[in-house]
């Protein structure tokens, strides 16, 4: 499937529209028939974030057309078309676990279909407002730059997939896990695995967080509304 992510500031009223849409089975069925695999809408403070998964043969233009056409029939999708047509910023992906190919944001990020049972967490943090550091932050998350031990650590605690997107100096992390992933239990084990403290110290210079914090302590969980 193809993934598109969007973010904006000061648009939390959309959470009501997404909550209403989640309970509208007729429209959700129509979305599924039209190529929408899933959506996740998140909010925290003044930040709104949308993850939109479409069938593999969709790009952004085709996705916009689908929603524009559906909005003519279902007026409650009007807010969705506004998001895709520019009210939110389309984000570039700067990291994917074991990524080998880069895709343009407008083409959509190629993502495998989710496992039948999985946990999903969408988290956010702010990086330091420095363009040089931001550019370096992107580079250290590029293809082949992640430390192999860090990837193995994630797999060992039940993390199946992880992606990182950036809007200015705001980072968004999508993490798919085993269904029963527990931050208090698995997060603690994760933070104590080999090289994990070294990695957190390495990336701490980019982040507006306590340099001694574990990953589970740095990233803040966003409130999540899902199609499924």
Short mmCIF file of C-alpha atoms in Angstrom, two decimals:
data_model
loop_
_atom_site.label_atom_id
_atom_site.label_comp_id
_atom_site.label_asym_id
_atom_site.label_seq_id
_atom_site.Cartn_x
_atom_site.Cartn_y
_atom_site.Cartn_z
CA UNK A 1 0.00 0.00 0.00
CA UNK A 2 1.01 3.67 -0.29
CA UNK A 3 1.29 5.91 2.73
CA UNK A 4 0.86 9.67 2.85
CA UNK A 5 1.26 11.67 6.04
CA UNK A 6 0.14 15.24 6.70
CA UNK A 7 0.51 17.60 9.64
CA UNK A 8 -0.47 21.08 10.73
CA UNK A 9 -0.71 23.34 13.74
CA UNK A 10 -3.87 24.81 15.27
CA UNK A 11 -6.45 22.53 13.63
CA UNK A 12 -7.73 20.43 16.51
CA UNK A 13 -11.37 20.94 15.47
CA UNK A 14 -10.70 18.22 12.88
CA UNK A 15 -10.64 15.66 15.70
CA UNK A 16 -14.43 15.98 16.03
CA UNK A 17 -14.90 15.37 12.30
CA UNK A 18 -12.64 12.30 12.40
CA UNK A 19 -14.39 10.96 15.48
CA UNK A 20 -17.76 11.29 13.72
CA UNK A 21 -16.39 9.68 10.56
CA UNK A 22 -15.07 6.70 12.52
CA UNK A 23 -18.63 5.76 13.49
CA UNK A 24 -20.10 6.26 9.99
CA UNK A 25 -20.04 2.70 8.61
CA UNK A 26 -21.64 3.64 5.26
CA UNK A 27 -18.94 6.18 4.44
CA UNK A 28 -16.14 3.96 5.77
CA UNK A 29 -17.31 1.14 3.53
CA UNK A 30 -17.36 3.53 0.57
CA UNK A 31 -13.83 4.67 1.39
CA UNK A 32 -12.61 1.08 1.50
CA UNK A 33 -14.21 0.35 -1.89
CA UNK A 34 -12.50 3.44 -3.33
CA UNK A 35 -8.96 2.42 -2.38
CA UNK A 36 -8.58 3.69 1.19
CA UNK A 37 -6.90 1.00 3.29
CA UNK A 38 -6.79 2.88 6.59
CA UNK A 39 -6.33 6.27 8.20
CA UNK A 40 -4.98 7.38 11.54
CA UNK A 41 -5.67 10.86 12.86
CA UNK A 42 -3.77 12.11 15.90
CA UNK A 43 -3.71 15.26 17.97
CA UNK A 44 -1.70 16.66 20.82
CA UNK A 45 -1.79 20.21 22.14
CA UNK A 46 -1.90 22.37 18.97
CA UNK A 47 -0.63 19.68 16.56
CA UNK A 48 -2.70 17.55 14.18
CA UNK A 49 -1.29 14.61 12.22
CA UNK A 50 -2.87 12.35 9.59
CA UNK A 51 -1.60 9.01 8.26
CA UNK A 52 -3.44 7.94 5.11
CA UNK A 53 -2.88 4.47 3.63
CA UNK A 54 -4.11 3.86 0.08
CA UNK A 55 -3.92 0.89 -2.27
CA UNK A 56 -0.50 0.43 -3.87
CA UNK A 57 -1.38 1.92 -7.28
CA UNK A 58 -2.36 5.32 -5.82
CA UNK A 59 -0.28 8.49 -5.84
CA UNK A 60 -1.26 11.77 -4.18
CA UNK A 61 -3.10 13.18 -7.21
CA UNK A 62 -5.23 10.06 -7.58
CA UNK A 63 -5.93 10.04 -3.84
CA UNK A 64 -7.05 13.67 -3.95
CA UNK A 65 -9.38 12.92 -6.86
CA UNK A 66 -10.97 10.01 -4.99
CA UNK A 67 -11.72 12.18 -1.98
CA UNK A 68 -12.91 15.11 -4.08
CA UNK A 69 -15.34 12.82 -5.92
CA UNK A 70 -16.56 11.17 -2.72
CA UNK A 71 -17.08 14.54 -1.04
CA UNK A 72 -19.65 15.41 -3.73
CA UNK A 73 -21.70 12.46 -2.48
CA UNK A 74 -20.79 12.60 1.21
CA UNK A 75 -20.48 16.17 2.46
CA UNK A 76 -18.96 14.94 5.73
CA UNK A 77 -15.75 14.21 3.80
CA UNK A 78 -15.27 17.89 2.97
CA UNK A 79 -12.74 18.36 5.77
CA UNK A 80 -10.74 15.42 4.37
CA UNK A 81 -10.49 17.02 0.93
CA UNK A 82 -9.31 20.28 2.52
CA UNK A 83 -6.50 18.41 4.28
CA UNK A 84 -5.33 16.72 1.10
CA UNK A 85 -5.70 19.86 -0.98
CA UNK A 86 -3.27 21.89 1.09
CA UNK A 87 -4.65 22.71 4.55
CA UNK A 88 -2.03 20.35 5.99
CA UNK A 89 1.60 19.92 4.96
CA UNK A 90 2.51 16.71 3.10
CA UNK A 91 5.51 15.28 4.94
CA UNK A 92 8.66 13.54 3.75
CA UNK A 93 9.69 10.31 5.42
CA UNK A 94 13.24 10.45 6.79
CA UNK A 95 13.46 6.94 8.25
CA UNK A 96 11.95 3.49 7.85
CA UNK A 97 13.19 0.35 9.54
CA UNK A 98 15.46 -1.47 7.06
CA UNK A 99 14.57 0.92 4.24
CA UNK A 100 16.37 0.33 0.93
CA UNK A 101 14.56 2.69 -1.47
CA UNK A 102 13.52 6.33 -1.13
CA UNK A 103 10.16 7.53 -2.46
CA UNK A 104 8.88 11.02 -3.09
CA UNK A 105 6.16 12.09 -0.67
CA UNK A 106 3.77 12.74 -3.58
CA UNK A 107 4.27 9.17 -4.82
CA UNK A 108 3.45 7.74 -1.41
CA UNK A 109 5.71 5.62 0.74
CA UNK A 110 5.53 1.94 -0.15
CA UNK A 111 4.50 0.08 3.02
CA UNK A 112 3.63 -3.60 3.54
CA UNK A 113 0.11 -4.32 4.70
CA UNK A 114 -0.18 -4.47 8.48
CA UNK A 115 -0.23 -7.76 10.29
CA UNK A 116 -3.69 -9.05 11.22
CA UNK A 117 -3.07 -8.22 14.88
CA UNK A 118 -0.77 -5.39 15.81
CA UNK A 119 -0.40 -2.43 18.10
CA UNK A 120 0.11 1.04 16.68
CA UNK A 121 1.63 4.01 18.43
CA UNK A 122 2.07 7.46 16.94
CA UNK A 123 4.43 9.67 18.88
CA UNK A 124 6.02 13.07 18.54
CA UNK A 125 8.87 15.20 19.81
CA UNK A 126 10.47 18.51 18.91
CA UNK A 127 14.01 18.73 17.62
CA UNK A 128 16.26 21.72 18.25
CA UNK A 129 15.43 24.71 16.05
CA UNK A 130 18.67 24.81 14.12
CA UNK A 131 18.73 24.22 10.34
CA UNK A 132 22.22 22.68 10.40
CA UNK A 133 21.28 20.23 13.15
CA UNK A 134 17.99 19.46 11.39
CA UNK A 135 19.83 18.56 8.19
CA UNK A 136 22.20 16.33 10.14
CA UNK A 137 19.23 14.73 11.93
CA UNK A 138 17.82 13.76 8.54
CA UNK A 139 21.17 12.36 7.39
CA UNK A 140 21.72 10.15 10.44
CA UNK A 141 18.32 8.54 9.79
CA UNK A 142 19.00 7.95 6.09
CA UNK A 143 19.28 4.60 4.29
CA UNK A 144 22.03 2.48 5.80
CA UNK A 145 22.77 4.92 8.61
CA UNK A 146 20.87 3.26 11.45
CA UNK A 147 23.06 1.18 13.76
CA UNK A 148 22.32 -2.54 13.14
CA UNK A 149 22.17 -3.25 16.87
CA UNK A 150 19.45 -0.63 17.32
CA UNK A 151 17.31 -2.27 14.64
CA UNK A 152 17.79 -5.67 16.26
CA UNK A 153 16.86 -4.19 19.63
CA UNK A 154 13.55 -2.96 18.24
CA UNK A 155 12.74 -6.34 16.71
CA UNK A 156 13.62 -8.18 19.91
CA UNK A 157 11.03 -6.28 21.97
CA UNK A 158 8.25 -6.77 19.40
CA UNK A 159 8.50 -3.71 17.16
CA UNK A 160 7.59 -4.80 13.61
CA UNK A 161 7.86 -1.48 11.79
CA UNK A 162 8.97 2.05 12.52
CA UNK A 163 8.88 5.24 10.43
CA UNK A 164 9.92 8.81 11.08
CA UNK A 165 8.49 11.91 9.39
CA UNK A 166 9.42 15.56 9.84
CA UNK A 167 7.50 18.85 9.70
CA UNK A 168 9.98 21.66 10.27
CA UNK A 169 11.39 20.92 13.71
CA UNK A 170 8.58 18.56 14.74
CA UNK A 171 9.20 14.81 14.35
CA UNK A 172 6.45 12.18 14.12
CA UNK A 173 7.10 8.50 14.73
CA UNK A 174 4.80 5.66 13.60
CA UNK A 175 5.52 2.42 15.44
CA UNK A 176 3.77 -0.91 14.78
CA UNK A 177 4.29 -3.57 17.43
CA UNK A 178 3.12 -6.89 18.74
CA UNK A 179 -0.49 -6.56 19.97
CA UNK A 180 0.40 -6.61 23.66
CA UNK A 181 3.38 -4.23 23.56
CA UNK A 182 3.63 -2.58 26.98
CA UNK A 183 5.64 0.61 27.44
CA UNK A 184 6.23 -0.07 31.13
CA UNK A 185 7.53 -3.60 30.53
CA UNK A 186 8.82 -3.77 26.95
CA UNK A 187 9.89 -0.12 26.96
CA UNK A 188 12.09 -0.69 29.99
CA UNK A 189 13.67 -3.80 28.44
CA UNK A 190 14.22 -1.88 25.20
CA UNK A 191 16.01 0.96 26.94
CA UNK A 192 18.46 -1.39 28.64
CA UNK A 193 19.50 -3.38 25.55
CA UNK A 194 23.09 -3.20 24.19
CA UNK A 195 24.07 0.08 22.52
CA UNK A 196 20.65 1.59 23.23
CA UNK A 197 21.92 4.16 25.71
CA UNK A 198 24.74 5.03 23.29
CA UNK A 199 22.26 5.62 20.46
CA UNK A 200 20.03 7.80 22.63
CA UNK A 201 23.06 9.84 23.66
CA UNK A 202 24.06 10.12 19.99
CA UNK A 203 20.70 11.55 18.85
CA UNK A 204 20.14 13.63 21.99
CA UNK A 205 21.99 16.60 20.53
CA UNK A 206 19.16 17.00 18.02
CA UNK A 207 16.27 16.72 20.47
CA UNK A 208 14.63 19.12 22.91
CA UNK A 209 14.70 16.47 25.62
CA UNK A 210 16.76 15.29 28.55
CA UNK A 211 19.92 13.75 26.99
CA UNK A 212 19.80 10.90 29.52
CA UNK A 213 16.22 9.90 28.70
CA UNK A 214 15.32 6.58 27.11
CA UNK A 215 13.35 6.55 23.83
CA UNK A 216 10.14 5.69 25.69
CA UNK A 217 10.60 8.76 27.88
CA UNK A 218 11.40 11.24 25.09
CA UNK A 219 8.56 10.56 22.69
CA UNK A 220 5.04 11.73 23.62
CA UNK A 221 2.08 9.59 22.56
CA UNK A 222 -0.54 11.36 20.46
CA UNK A 223 -4.28 10.72 20.87
CA UNK A 224 -5.27 8.35 18.06
CA UNK A 225 -8.44 7.94 15.95
CA UNK A 226 -8.33 5.11 13.38
CA UNK A 227 -10.48 3.89 10.51
CA UNK A 228 -10.00 0.31 11.74
#
